[in-house]
Structure formats: structure tokens, C-alpha cells
Short mmCIF file of C-alpha atoms in Angstrom, two decimals:
data_model
loop_
_atom_site.label_atom_id
_atom_site.label_comp_id
_atom_site.label_asym_id
_atom_site.label_seq_id
_atom_site.Cartn_x
_atom_site.Cartn_y
_atom_site.Cartn_z
CA MET Y 1 -20.20 -19.76 -19.13
CA ILE Y 2 -17.46 -17.35 -18.14
CA LYS Y 3 -16.71 -17.36 -14.40
CA ASN Y 4 -15.74 -14.10 -12.75
CA ARG Y 5 -15.87 -14.82 -9.05
CA ARG Y 6 -14.52 -11.85 -7.12
CA ALA Y 7 -14.88 -13.39 -3.66
CA VAL Y 8 -11.21 -14.25 -3.09
CA PHE Y 9 -10.75 -16.04 0.23
CA THR Y 10 -14.25 -14.94 1.22
CA ASN Y 11 -14.16 -16.06 4.81
CA TYR Y 12 -10.93 -14.23 5.36
CA TRP Y 13 -12.21 -11.02 3.82
CA THR Y 14 -15.31 -11.10 5.94
CA CYS Y 15 -13.29 -11.36 9.05
CA ALA Y 16 -10.87 -8.71 7.97
CA SER Y 17 -13.69 -6.23 7.21
CA LEU Y 18 -15.35 -6.83 10.53
CA ALA Y 19 -12.02 -6.12 12.10
CA GLY Y 20 -11.61 -2.89 9.98
CA LEU Y 21 -8.45 -4.29 8.42
CA ALA Y 22 -7.84 -5.66 4.94
CA PHE Y 23 -5.18 -8.20 4.64
CA LEU Y 24 -4.95 -10.94 1.86
CA ALA Y 25 -6.07 -14.17 2.85
CA GLY Y 26 -5.50 -13.31 6.50
CA CYS Y 27 -7.49 -12.26 9.53
CA ALA Y 28 -6.33 -15.24 11.33
CA SER Y 29 -8.02 -15.47 14.72
CA THR Y 30 -6.26 -15.81 17.99
CA PRO Y 31 -5.11 -19.38 18.50
CA SER Y 32 -7.43 -21.33 20.77
CA THR Y 33 -6.22 -23.15 23.80
CA THR Y 34 -6.46 -26.48 21.78
CA GLN Y 35 -4.43 -25.11 18.94
CA LYS Y 36 -0.62 -25.76 18.89
CA SER Y 37 1.35 -22.68 19.94
CA THR Y 38 3.15 -22.59 16.60
CA GLY Y 39 -0.01 -22.72 14.48
CA TRP Y 40 -0.19 -18.91 14.08
CA ILE Y 41 3.36 -18.94 12.78
CA LYS Y 42 2.52 -21.18 9.77
CA ASP Y 43 -0.53 -19.04 8.92
CA GLU Y 44 1.22 -15.77 9.21
CA VAL Y 45 4.33 -16.95 7.27
CA ALA Y 46 2.04 -18.02 4.42
CA ASP Y 47 -0.02 -14.86 4.39
CA SER Y 48 3.07 -12.69 4.58
CA TYR Y 49 4.76 -14.70 1.67
CA VAL Y 50 1.74 -13.97 -0.50
CA PHE Y 51 1.69 -10.28 0.57
CA GLY Y 52 5.36 -9.71 -0.07
CA TYR Y 53 6.00 -11.89 -3.12
CA PRO Y 54 5.63 -9.14 -5.81
CA LEU Y 55 8.12 -6.79 -4.02
CA VAL Y 56 10.65 -9.61 -3.66
CA LEU Y 57 10.16 -10.83 -7.21
CA MET Y 58 10.67 -7.15 -8.53
CA GLY Y 59 13.68 -6.72 -6.51
CA VAL Y 60 15.27 -10.01 -7.86
CA ALA Y 61 14.40 -9.03 -11.39
CA ARG Y 62 15.82 -5.56 -10.85
CA ASP Y 63 19.01 -6.75 -9.32
CA ALA Y 64 19.58 -9.26 -12.35
CA ALA Y 65 18.90 -6.56 -14.90
CA VAL Y 66 20.75 -3.43 -13.84
CA GLY Y 67 24.48 -3.10 -14.59
CA THR Y 68 27.06 -3.06 -17.21
CA GLU Y 69 27.30 -6.71 -18.14
CA PRO Y 70 25.85 -7.98 -21.45
CA GLY Y 71 22.15 -8.15 -21.33
CA GLN Y 72 22.08 -5.48 -18.56
CA ALA Y 73 21.60 -1.65 -18.55
CA PRO Y 74 22.29 1.02 -15.94
CA LEU Y 75 19.46 2.68 -13.91
CA ASN Y 76 17.41 5.24 -15.81
CA THR Y 77 18.26 3.94 -19.15
CA LEU Y 78 16.52 1.75 -21.63
CA ARG Y 79 17.64 -1.46 -23.22
CA HIS Y 80 16.16 -2.13 -26.58
CA ALA Y 81 15.32 -5.49 -28.13
CA GLN Y 82 16.05 -5.19 -31.73
CA ALA Y 83 15.15 -8.61 -33.03
CA LEU Y 84 12.62 -11.40 -32.37
CA PRO Y 85 13.38 -13.35 -29.20
CA PRO Y 86 15.73 -16.25 -29.72
CA ILE Y 87 14.54 -19.81 -28.80
CA GLY Y 88 15.35 -20.92 -25.35
CA ALA Y 89 14.63 -20.35 -21.63
CA ALA Y 90 16.81 -17.08 -21.53
CA ASN Y 91 13.70 -15.17 -22.78
CA PRO Y 92 10.92 -13.89 -20.67
CA MET Y 93 8.13 -16.40 -20.00
CA GLN Y 94 5.79 -16.42 -22.99
CA PRO Y 95 7.79 -13.94 -25.06
CA SER Y 96 5.96 -11.92 -27.59
CA LEU Y 97 6.55 -12.30 -31.30
CA ASP Y 98 4.40 -9.12 -32.09
CA THR Y 99 6.41 -6.38 -30.58
CA LEU Y 100 10.05 -5.40 -29.84
CA ASP Y 101 10.39 -4.21 -26.25
CA SER Y 102 12.43 -1.29 -24.70
CA THR Y 103 12.65 -1.88 -21.01
CA GLY Y 104 14.41 -0.34 -17.97
CA TRP Y 105 14.44 0.26 -14.31
CA LEU Y 106 13.94 3.75 -12.88
CA ASP Y 107 15.29 5.22 -9.63
CA VAL Y 108 13.14 8.15 -8.60
CA GLY Y 109 14.61 8.43 -5.15
CA SER Y 110 16.77 11.58 -5.70
CA GLU Y 111 14.81 13.34 -8.48
CA PRO Y 112 12.09 12.70 -11.12
CA VAL Y 113 12.95 10.61 -14.19
CA ILE Y 114 11.36 11.60 -17.47
CA LEU Y 115 10.23 9.31 -20.21
CA ALA Y 116 9.99 11.00 -23.52
CA LEU Y 117 7.96 9.20 -26.27
CA PRO Y 118 7.81 10.21 -29.96
CA ASP Y 119 4.72 10.30 -32.18
CA SER Y 120 4.43 6.69 -33.42
CA ARG Y 121 2.57 7.82 -36.55
CA GLY Y 122 -0.03 5.15 -36.39
CA ARG Y 123 2.15 2.34 -35.27
CA TYR Y 124 0.88 0.43 -32.24
CA VAL Y 125 3.01 1.24 -29.12
CA ASP Y 126 2.16 0.32 -25.60
CA ALA Y 127 4.05 1.90 -22.81
CA ARG Y 128 3.58 1.27 -19.11
CA VAL Y 129 5.30 1.85 -15.74
CA LEU Y 130 4.90 -0.45 -12.82
CA ASP Y 131 5.76 0.40 -9.21
CA MET Y 132 7.63 -2.34 -7.13
CA TRP Y 133 4.37 -3.92 -6.05
CA THR Y 134 3.47 -4.42 -9.66
CA ASN Y 135 0.77 -1.81 -9.80
CA VAL Y 136 0.46 0.05 -13.04
CA VAL Y 137 1.12 3.77 -12.20
CA TRP Y 138 0.87 5.04 -15.73
CA SER Y 139 0.14 3.60 -19.27
CA THR Y 140 -0.78 4.66 -22.81
CA ALA Y 141 -4.12 2.72 -22.54
CA ASP Y 142 -6.27 5.78 -22.41
CA GLN Y 143 -4.85 6.96 -25.77
CA PHE Y 144 -6.07 3.96 -27.77
CA ALA Y 145 -9.67 5.03 -27.71
CA THR Y 146 -8.91 8.18 -29.81
CA ARG Y 147 -5.84 7.15 -31.81
CA ALA Y 148 -6.54 3.36 -32.46
CA ASN Y 149 -2.96 2.12 -32.60
CA GLY Y 150 -0.57 5.01 -32.45
CA ILE Y 151 0.41 7.34 -29.64
CA LYS Y 152 1.20 11.05 -29.72
CA ALA Y 153 4.52 12.64 -28.67
CA GLN Y 154 4.60 13.17 -24.94
CA ALA Y 155 6.82 13.46 -21.92
CA ILE Y 156 6.01 12.10 -18.50
CA ALA Y 157 7.86 12.73 -15.28
CA PHE Y 158 7.82 9.98 -12.71
CA VAL Y 159 8.15 11.57 -9.28
CA GLY Y 160 9.10 9.75 -6.20
CA PRO Y 161 7.73 10.29 -2.55
CA GLY Y 162 8.46 13.51 -0.93
CA TRP Y 163 9.90 15.48 -4.09
CA GLN Y 164 8.99 18.94 -4.37
CA GLY Y 165 9.97 21.15 -7.38
CA ASP Y 166 9.02 22.37 -10.82
CA LEU Y 167 8.88 20.40 -13.96
CA PRO Y 168 9.49 21.53 -17.57
CA LYS Y 169 6.59 22.87 -19.47
CA ASN Y 170 4.36 20.19 -21.11
CA VAL Y 171 5.81 17.48 -18.93
CA LYS Y 172 3.01 15.42 -17.17
CA ARG Y 173 3.66 14.54 -13.51
CA VAL Y 174 2.92 10.94 -12.27
CA ASP Y 175 3.64 10.18 -8.69
CA VAL Y 176 5.36 6.84 -7.93
CA PRO Y 177 4.89 5.38 -4.41
CA THR Y 178 8.14 3.37 -4.59
CA ARG Y 179 11.70 4.30 -5.11
CA ASN Y 180 12.16 2.09 -8.05
CA ALA Y 181 9.88 1.34 -11.07
CA TRP Y 182 9.94 -0.70 -14.16
CA VAL Y 183 9.22 0.79 -17.53
CA SER Y 184 8.27 -1.06 -20.76
CA VAL Y 185 7.76 0.43 -24.18
CA ARG Y 186 6.47 -2.09 -26.76
CA VAL Y 187 6.54 -1.31 -30.45
CA GLN Y 188 4.59 -3.28 -33.00
CA SER Y 189 6.91 -5.20 -35.36
CA ASN Y 190 5.84 -6.57 -38.75
CA GLY Y 191 8.67 -8.96 -39.29
CA THR Y 192 12.35 -8.69 -40.15
CA ARG Y 193 11.78 -6.23 -43.08
CA ASP Y 194 10.16 -3.84 -40.59
CA LEU Y 195 13.21 -3.78 -38.17
CA THR Y 196 14.69 -0.61 -39.49
CA ALA Y 197 11.55 1.36 -38.78
CA VAL Y 198 11.12 -0.07 -35.39
CA ARG Y 199 14.68 0.64 -34.41
CA LYS Y 200 14.30 4.33 -35.62
CA LEU Y 201 11.35 4.72 -33.35
CA GLN Y 202 13.23 3.10 -30.50
CA ARG Y 203 16.05 5.57 -30.85
CA ALA Y 204 13.64 8.41 -30.38
CA ILE Y 205 12.56 7.12 -27.06
CA ARG Y 206 14.28 8.94 -24.21
CA VAL Y 207 14.71 8.30 -20.49
CA ALA Y 208 16.62 10.71 -18.33
CA PRO Y 209 16.73 12.16 -14.82
CA LEU Y 210 15.20 15.66 -14.53
CA SER Y 211 18.54 17.31 -14.17
CA VAL Y 212 19.88 15.66 -17.32
CA TYR Y 213 16.64 16.25 -19.22
CA ALA Y 214 16.54 19.96 -18.24
CA GLY Y 215 20.32 20.35 -18.93
CA SER Y 216 21.13 21.45 -15.34
CA THR Y 217 22.49 19.98 -12.13
CA ARG Y 218 19.48 20.57 -9.99
CA SER Y 219 18.80 17.83 -7.40
CA ALA Y 220 15.60 16.90 -5.62
CA SER Y 221 14.68 18.15 -2.20
CA ILE Y 222 14.57 14.87 -0.43
CA ALA Y 223 16.88 12.60 1.62
CA PRO Y 224 19.89 11.22 -0.28
CA PRO Y 225 19.67 7.60 -1.69
CA ARG Y 226 19.98 4.59 0.57
CA SER Y 227 23.21 2.67 -0.05
CA ASN Y 228 21.45 -0.67 -0.31
CA ALA Y 229 18.95 0.53 -3.03
CA ASP Y 230 21.11 0.13 -6.16
CA ALA Y 231 18.91 -1.59 -8.68
CA PRO Y 232 18.44 -3.03 -12.29
CA THR Y 233 16.96 -3.14 -16.24
CA GLY Y 234 15.40 -5.61 -18.57
CA ALA Y 235 12.34 -7.87 -18.96
CA ILE Y 236 10.91 -8.84 -15.59
CA GLY Y 237 10.56 -12.42 -16.61
CA ALA Y 238 13.78 -12.85 -18.43
CA ALA Y 239 16.20 -15.57 -17.23
CA GLY Y 240 19.60 -14.60 -16.05
CA ALA Y 241 22.54 -16.79 -15.08
CA SER Y 242 20.53 -18.31 -12.19
CA GLY Y 243 17.24 -18.63 -14.04
CA ARG Y 244 14.07 -16.70 -14.21
CA PRO Y 245 13.36 -14.32 -11.27
CA ALA Y 246 10.35 -16.51 -10.25
CA ALA Y 247 12.70 -19.49 -10.02
CA GLN Y 248 15.17 -17.54 -7.94
CA VAL Y 249 12.42 -16.37 -5.51
CA ALA Y 250 11.06 -19.85 -5.23
CA ALA Y 251 14.61 -21.15 -4.29
CA LEU Y 252 14.83 -18.68 -1.30
CA ASP Y 253 14.47 -20.09 2.18
CA ALA Y 254 12.40 -18.18 4.65
CA ASN Y 255 15.28 -16.22 6.04
CA GLY Y 256 16.33 -15.29 2.45
CA PHE Y 257 12.88 -14.25 1.35
CA PHE Y 258 11.96 -12.29 4.47
CA ASN Y 259 15.38 -10.50 4.49
CA ARG Y 260 14.98 -9.36 0.96
CA LEU Y 261 11.39 -8.21 1.81
CA ALA Y 262 12.67 -6.36 5.00
CA GLN Y 263 15.42 -4.57 3.09
CA ALA Y 264 13.08 -3.52 0.30
CA LEU Y 265 10.32 -2.08 2.47
CA PRO Y 266 11.85 1.29 3.55
CA ASP Y 267 12.22 2.41 0.00
CA ASN Y 268 9.06 0.69 -1.22
CA PRO Y 269 6.29 0.96 1.33
CA PRO Y 270 3.17 -1.21 0.82
CA THR Y 271 0.46 0.06 -1.45
CA PRO Y 272 -2.16 0.47 0.02
CA ALA Y 273 -0.69 1.15 3.43
CA ASP Y 274 -1.66 -1.94 5.56
CA PRO Y 275 -1.01 -1.99 9.21
CA HIS Y 276 -2.40 -5.54 9.42
CA ALA Y 277 0.07 -6.89 6.96
CA LEU Y 278 2.98 -5.10 8.77
CA LYS Y 279 1.73 -6.31 12.13
CA PHE Y 280 1.99 -9.98 10.76
CA LEU Y 281 5.49 -9.22 9.64
CA SER Y 282 6.31 -7.80 13.02
CA ASP Y 283 4.96 -10.92 14.70
CA LEU Y 284 7.48 -12.91 12.65
CA GLY Y 285 10.45 -10.67 13.46
CA VAL Y 286 10.43 -8.97 10.19
CA THR Y 287 11.25 -5.15 10.58
CA PRO Y 288 11.67 -2.89 7.65
CA GLY Y 289 15.42 -2.20 7.00
CA GLN Y 290 16.60 -4.69 9.72
CA PRO Y 291 17.88 -8.21 9.68
CA VAL Y 292 14.95 -10.68 10.33
CA LYS Y 293 14.66 -12.62 13.49
CA LEU Y 294 12.18 -15.36 12.69
CA PRO Y 295 10.75 -17.50 15.46
CA GLY Y 296 12.46 -20.66 16.42
CA ALA Y 297 9.61 -23.02 15.21
CA SER Y 298 11.43 -24.32 12.13
CA ASP Y 299 8.78 -26.81 11.19
CA ALA Y 300 5.97 -24.21 11.30
CA ILE Y 301 7.95 -21.78 9.21
CA ALA Y 302 8.80 -24.47 6.61
CA ALA Y 303 5.13 -25.36 6.42
CA GLY Y 304 4.06 -21.85 6.11
CA LEU Y 305 6.62 -21.23 3.39
CA ALA Y 306 5.36 -24.28 1.46
CA ASP Y 307 1.80 -22.98 1.79
CA GLY Y 308 2.93 -19.62 0.61
CA HIS Y 309 4.58 -21.17 -2.55
CA GLU Y 310 1.43 -23.10 -3.40
CA ARG Y 311 -0.92 -20.10 -3.02
CA VAL Y 312 1.20 -17.90 -5.22
CA VAL Y 313 1.12 -20.36 -8.16
CA THR Y 314 -2.55 -21.21 -7.75
CA PRO Y 315 -4.91 -19.32 -10.00
CA PRO Y 316 -7.32 -17.26 -7.73
CA SER Y 317 -11.05 -17.62 -8.15
CA ASN Y 318 -11.56 -14.18 -9.57
CA LEU Y 319 -9.81 -15.01 -12.94
CA LEU Y 320 -12.03 -14.94 -15.99
CA THR Y 321 -12.47 -18.52 -17.46
CA GLY Y 322 -14.18 -19.90 -20.56
CA ASN Y 323 -13.77 -22.88 -22.89
CA GLY Y 324 -10.58 -23.87 -21.02
CA TRP Y 325 -8.95 -20.46 -21.38
CA SER Y 326 -8.21 -18.19 -18.33
CA TRP Y 327 -7.32 -14.50 -18.38
CA PHE Y 328 -7.37 -11.50 -15.98
CA GLY Y 329 -10.23 -9.17 -15.87
CA ASP Y 330 -11.06 -6.34 -13.55
CA GLY Y 331 -8.43 -5.53 -10.84
CA VAL Y 332 -5.28 -6.55 -12.80
CA GLY Y 333 -2.66 -3.93 -12.68
CA SER Y 334 -4.42 -2.00 -9.85
CA TYR Y 335 -4.73 -4.57 -7.13
CA GLY Y 336 -5.72 -2.66 -3.99
CA PRO Y 337 -5.74 -5.31 -1.14
CA ASP Y 338 -6.37 -8.24 -3.49
CA TYR Y 339 -2.97 -9.76 -2.61
CA ALA Y 340 -3.75 -13.25 -3.98
CA LEU Y 341 -4.55 -11.78 -7.42
CA ARG Y 342 -1.45 -9.54 -7.28
CA ALA Y 343 0.84 -12.40 -6.36
CA TYR Y 344 -0.46 -14.82 -8.97
CA ALA Y 345 -0.31 -12.12 -11.69
CA ALA Y 346 3.26 -11.35 -10.76
CA PHE Y 347 4.16 -15.04 -11.01
CA ALA Y 348 2.21 -15.99 -14.13
CA GLN Y 349 2.46 -12.93 -16.27
CA PRO Y 350 5.20 -10.71 -14.92
CA GLY Y 351 4.90 -7.04 -16.12
CA ILE Y 352 1.19 -7.37 -17.04
CA GLY Y 353 -0.62 -4.11 -17.48
CA THR Y 354 -4.25 -3.35 -16.78
CA LYS Y 355 -7.39 -4.73 -18.54
CA ASP Y 356 -7.21 -1.79 -20.88
CA ASP Y 357 -3.61 -2.31 -21.81
CA GLU Y 358 -3.47 -5.93 -22.87
CA VAL Y 359 -5.25 -9.34 -22.39
CA ARG Y 360 -3.33 -12.56 -22.41
CA ALA Y 361 -5.68 -15.57 -22.38
CA VAL Y 362 -3.90 -18.92 -21.79
CA VAL Y 363 -5.14 -22.50 -22.45
CA THR Y 364 -3.36 -25.80 -21.87
CA GLN Y 365 -6.20 -28.28 -22.53
CA ASP Y 366 -8.50 -29.10 -25.36
CA SER Y 367 -12.22 -29.13 -25.20
CA ASP Y 368 -12.21 -32.76 -23.84
CA GLY Y 369 -9.90 -31.66 -20.99
CA HIS Y 370 -6.75 -33.39 -22.46
CA ALA Y 371 -3.31 -31.70 -22.44
CA LEU Y 372 -2.59 -29.92 -25.67
CA ASN Y 373 0.27 -31.57 -27.57
CA GLY Y 374 1.72 -30.50 -31.00
CA ALA Y 375 1.62 -34.05 -32.22
CA ASN Y 376 -2.09 -33.61 -32.52
CA ARG Y 377 -4.18 -31.32 -34.74
CA TYR Y 378 -6.49 -28.82 -33.27
CA VAL Y 379 -8.92 -26.12 -34.65
CA ILE Y 380 -9.89 -22.88 -32.95
CA HIS Y 381 -13.07 -21.59 -34.64
CA PHE Y 382 -13.92 -17.91 -34.26
CA ALA Y 383 -17.62 -17.32 -35.21
CA PRO Y 384 -18.10 -14.01 -37.15
CA ASN Y 385 -19.25 -12.19 -34.00
CA GLN Y 386 -16.61 -13.91 -31.76
CA LEU Y 387 -13.38 -12.56 -33.12
CA PRO Y 388 -11.16 -10.97 -30.41
CA PRO Y 389 -12.59 -7.53 -29.59
CA VAL Y 390 -9.60 -5.15 -29.84
CA ARG Y 391 -8.81 -1.56 -30.81
CA GLY Y 392 -5.23 -2.59 -31.67
CA PHE Y 393 -4.73 -6.15 -32.94
CA TRP Y 394 -4.67 -9.77 -31.70
CA SER Y 395 -2.46 -12.92 -32.17
CA ILE Y 396 -2.19 -16.45 -30.95
CA THR Y 397 1.23 -18.06 -30.19
CA ALA Y 398 2.16 -21.62 -29.32
CA TYR Y 399 4.71 -22.25 -26.49
CA THR Y 400 6.12 -25.26 -24.57
CA LYS Y 401 4.24 -26.12 -21.42
CA ASP Y 402 6.89 -24.04 -19.49
CA GLY Y 403 6.21 -20.92 -21.63
CA ALA Y 404 9.29 -21.03 -23.91
CA LEU Y 405 9.36 -20.86 -27.71
CA GLY Y 406 9.61 -24.31 -29.42
CA GLU Y 407 12.95 -25.57 -30.77
CA SER Y 408 12.00 -25.48 -34.38
CA ALA Y 409 12.20 -22.17 -36.42
CA PRO Y 410 8.52 -22.42 -37.74
CA ALA Y 411 7.31 -22.39 -34.10
CA ARG Y 412 8.41 -18.80 -34.00
CA ILE Y 413 5.24 -17.68 -35.85
CA ALA Y 414 2.19 -16.04 -34.42
CA VAL Y 415 -1.20 -16.09 -36.16
CA GLY Y 416 -3.56 -13.12 -35.96
CA ASP Y 417 -5.43 -10.38 -37.75
CA ARG Y 418 -2.10 -8.44 -38.49
CA THR Y 419 -0.45 -11.52 -40.18
CA GLY Y 420 -3.23 -11.75 -42.76
CA ALA Y 421 -5.25 -14.56 -41.14
CA ARG Y 422 -7.86 -15.44 -43.71
CA ARG Y 423 -11.60 -15.56 -42.97
CA ASN Y 424 -14.15 -18.01 -44.16
CA ARG Y 425 -17.04 -16.90 -46.52
CA ASP Y 426 -19.33 -16.34 -43.56
CA GLY Y 427 -16.89 -14.10 -41.78
CA SER Y 428 -15.74 -16.73 -39.32
CA LEU Y 429 -12.13 -17.66 -38.91
CA ASP Y 430 -10.28 -20.96 -38.21
CA VAL Y 431 -6.85 -21.41 -36.77
CA THR Y 432 -5.33 -24.80 -37.01
CA VAL Y 433 -2.59 -25.76 -34.41
CA SER Y 434 -0.22 -28.50 -35.07
CA SER Y 435 3.47 -29.33 -35.36
CA THR Y 436 3.02 -30.24 -39.00
CA ARG Y 437 1.57 -28.07 -41.71
CA GLY Y 438 -1.91 -28.71 -42.85
CA LYS Y 439 -4.17 -27.50 -45.69
CA SER Y 440 -5.42 -24.56 -43.62
CA GLY Y 441 -4.01 -21.20 -44.49
CA ASN Y 442 -4.17 -20.09 -40.84
CA TRP Y 443 -1.68 -22.64 -39.47
CA LEU Y 444 -0.11 -22.07 -36.14
CA PRO Y 445 3.10 -24.08 -35.74
CA ALA Y 446 3.39 -25.77 -32.41
CA PRO Y 447 6.05 -27.72 -30.52
CA ARG Y 448 5.80 -31.47 -30.89
CA ALA Y 449 5.20 -31.95 -27.18
CA ASP Y 450 2.76 -30.73 -24.52
CA LEU Y 451 2.22 -27.02 -25.07
CA GLN Y 452 0.15 -23.95 -24.12
CA LEU Y 453 -1.48 -21.33 -26.36
CA VAL Y 454 -1.53 -17.61 -25.48
CA LEU Y 455 -4.06 -15.40 -27.22
CA ARG Y 456 -3.07 -11.78 -26.98
CA LEU Y 457 -5.48 -8.80 -27.37
CA TYR Y 458 -3.57 -5.57 -27.68
CA ALA Y 459 -5.65 -2.50 -26.59
CA PRO Y 460 -8.63 -4.71 -25.88
CA LYS Y 461 -12.22 -3.51 -25.91
CA PRO Y 462 -14.22 -3.52 -22.63
CA GLN Y 463 -16.06 -6.84 -23.60
CA ALA Y 464 -12.82 -8.65 -23.50
CA THR Y 465 -12.71 -8.24 -19.68
CA ASP Y 466 -16.24 -7.64 -18.62
CA GLY Y 467 -17.55 -11.24 -19.08
CA THR Y 468 -19.41 -10.73 -22.30
CA TRP Y 469 -16.79 -12.33 -24.56
CA GLN Y 470 -14.76 -15.45 -24.34
CA PRO Y 471 -12.24 -17.23 -26.64
CA PRO Y 472 -13.51 -20.37 -28.48
CA ALA Y 473 -12.71 -23.93 -27.44
CA VAL Y 474 -9.62 -25.72 -28.81
CA VAL Y 475 -11.06 -28.74 -30.59
CA ARG Y 476 -8.93 -31.80 -31.42
CA GLN Y 477 -9.47 -33.03 -34.94
#
């Protein structure tokens, strides 16, 4: 049975609601006389770490991606991937073999930035923009119901806080609550022979500040940019010289983490506004825009930081689960005060959209609870009425246990409905997973080591996330 437990940290939530305040796993009570005086420090460090994790992660990813070095791009421009991702850890975690991505970082602090998309003429295109807290502020998900795969030509202006002015005709306004935002446009690719068509579509995508788009030098009517807000472009989960952003954040000590959080807060206020969360930060000596002054209880701070690390990487109870798979349902991409889900989503699937954009179900164990390993052979049997429910298409990809592509070339193959997966006579479909080719026509090459499988549903139907559908078990043969 699918589990969809929404009561994240129930006891904490109950306490918070009684107090009229919503803070993640918080609502810590006043320490009793028998509690050590530093006990509150550990709790509030852990709560504040989970609260601030997405903003710090996005800042690290931005700083690594914006610039003029190879693999970088300036603000308010796009960097286009024009080939399948190469093998290795330099890729984003769990890189897609189905699409080529165009990504960039926006700075809407001075004036709106406009994203212009061409008509894709029936080709699947998924575009989304995330604020610095990883909430999706806009996506093309609502267009899939009427156009199946393709999108229409359109222009969207992303407008920062406080801007007032006129936009060009036929440009849709979308307000962004943070100074920076991340944009991703993913174009379906059908293999190497299709790259010319994909690149032509990519060249028709345009990102430009309003003054450039309108051909004038008009500026926005808000305060000038802060000097410390220079930012970056590229895939959120991509590895730079120092490793993936998640690894860089995990390596920060408490001073490093909370200093980054404090410096990011003035330009990127919390969404939703949460005085309780800010009170916890104030208790710890974390003031927006100022150097942090953490309490002197180093042991309590270290314990709280370790607790925060553990909570970020622990799947929250309101994930959907079934047959060993786990995936995000309601709430993803628009988190509200569900800080546990928000932090875990930022860690596990950086850049993930809403439940209507994409579903990524992940499995690491077979039906008997043993770790998946490419030296074995597995079958995933989709019954005729159990095929992934999508408006777009679906695929399964095998990765190493760390989310990288395998070292062998055949491992860079995804199996799905767009790759001609063959059905059985009764309409069912079997996918065979192994490092060596078998007799099955739907063979998914896998690394000859412990692995994970990712089932992607592009433009999923509602039953993919409302608990009425689940992926089938992975059965060892």
C-alpha cells in the first residue's frame, strides 16, 4: 500500500499551531530547570539548519555557476547543454538522458528579466523557475493538459520585490519573492540524430533584462543592487571544482553555514515570512546581513549541526512510497512551512518542480529488501493498467548508488515509451535490469555494482501523485 503520511513532525506542529506560529520541526519549549542551559542551543541550531538549508544550497550552486570560466555563464543568460551528459561525477546528480537542459541564474533586483520561449511544435519542453528557497514560482505544467507535449510561444517577465513599471504587450508578469532565481528549460532529445533540431530550438530561447528586451535603457524603480549579491548559472546539482553543492554545504562548519545564511537573507527573505524561524536565528546570533555571533557552547552547536545534517538527508514521512520506490507527491515545489520536505527535496532532487511538472521515483532495493546490484538480473513488470500515467512520456535510468552514470557506454541508455519499449501480448510491459544483455528487448543496462533506478514521469497525470498509482516492484530473477 502507498504511504502518504503528511504529519511531518506532528508533535512539533501541534505545539507550533497552538502558539500561532509555524516553524519546521520546531516549537521547542522553554528549557526546564533540570535541562542543561545549552540544550536549547542544540535544538535551535538543528531547526535553523533545516530551515535555512535550501537558501544556502542555492547560494552555493549559484556562486559556482555564474561567471565567465568554462562551464559557467553570466547572470541573466542561459547555458545550453548540447549533448548527452558525460559519465562521471561532474554531472548533476541523477542526470537525465531524455532531455537537453538550458539553465541560468536570474538577478531581478534592478529590473524584471524576461524569458521568451518559442513554439516547440509538439516537442516536449518543460520550463520552470525556482526562487532561492526552491519554491517553483512559474512553470509550463499547466500547458500540458491542452497541448500534450509541446508549448506555445510566450514571454514571461520575472519581477523582483518592489518593482513598479510597465511591461511590453503580451508579456506575462510573474512576481519573484527573492532577488535571484534559477531557470531551467528542458527540451526532449531523441538521440544524437536529433541534436540539430534540439539546438535550433535552444537558440530560439531568449533571456534578457527588461531594458535589453525592450531596446531601451530604462531601469527599475527600486534600490540599487547590493554589492554582495553577485550570483551564478548552471545545473543546481552539477559538481564544480570542489564537488556538488550539497557536498560543499555539508562541509561548512556552523559559522560558515550561518554566515552564508545571514548574508543571503536581506535579498532573499523567507517564504512564507516566519517570525518564529527568525527568532530562532536571532537567539543564535544570526542577524540578516551581519556577521554571525554564535553562542560559546561549541559542543551544543556541533551536536545541533550534526542533527541538522541528519534531518536534511532523512526522507520525511510524507513522501509517497510503494513497492520499495519513493517519490514526491503533494507539496513538492510549493512547500509553505513544510521545511523538512523542502530541505530534503533540495538535497535529494535539486531543482525538482511541482507534482505536475515531473515525478522522479527512486528505488535502491529489490522486492526482498536487498540492495540492487547490476551483477544480478531484475525484472520490472508493468501490468496493462499499471503503466506510468503521463501526458508526456516516461523512462527508467540506472545509476550508481551515488546517482552518477555508470562507467560503461551502454549504461547511458534509458528505457521508456519514447524509446520503443515493447509490450507483451496482453498489453503489459517488462523491463529487464542487468549489467549484461539478456533476451528481453527492453533491456536496461546497469552498472556492475550497487545501483539505484530512477523512473521519470514527464508531465505526470494526477494519479501519479494522489496515491492511486505506484511503480511495480523490482524482482530479482
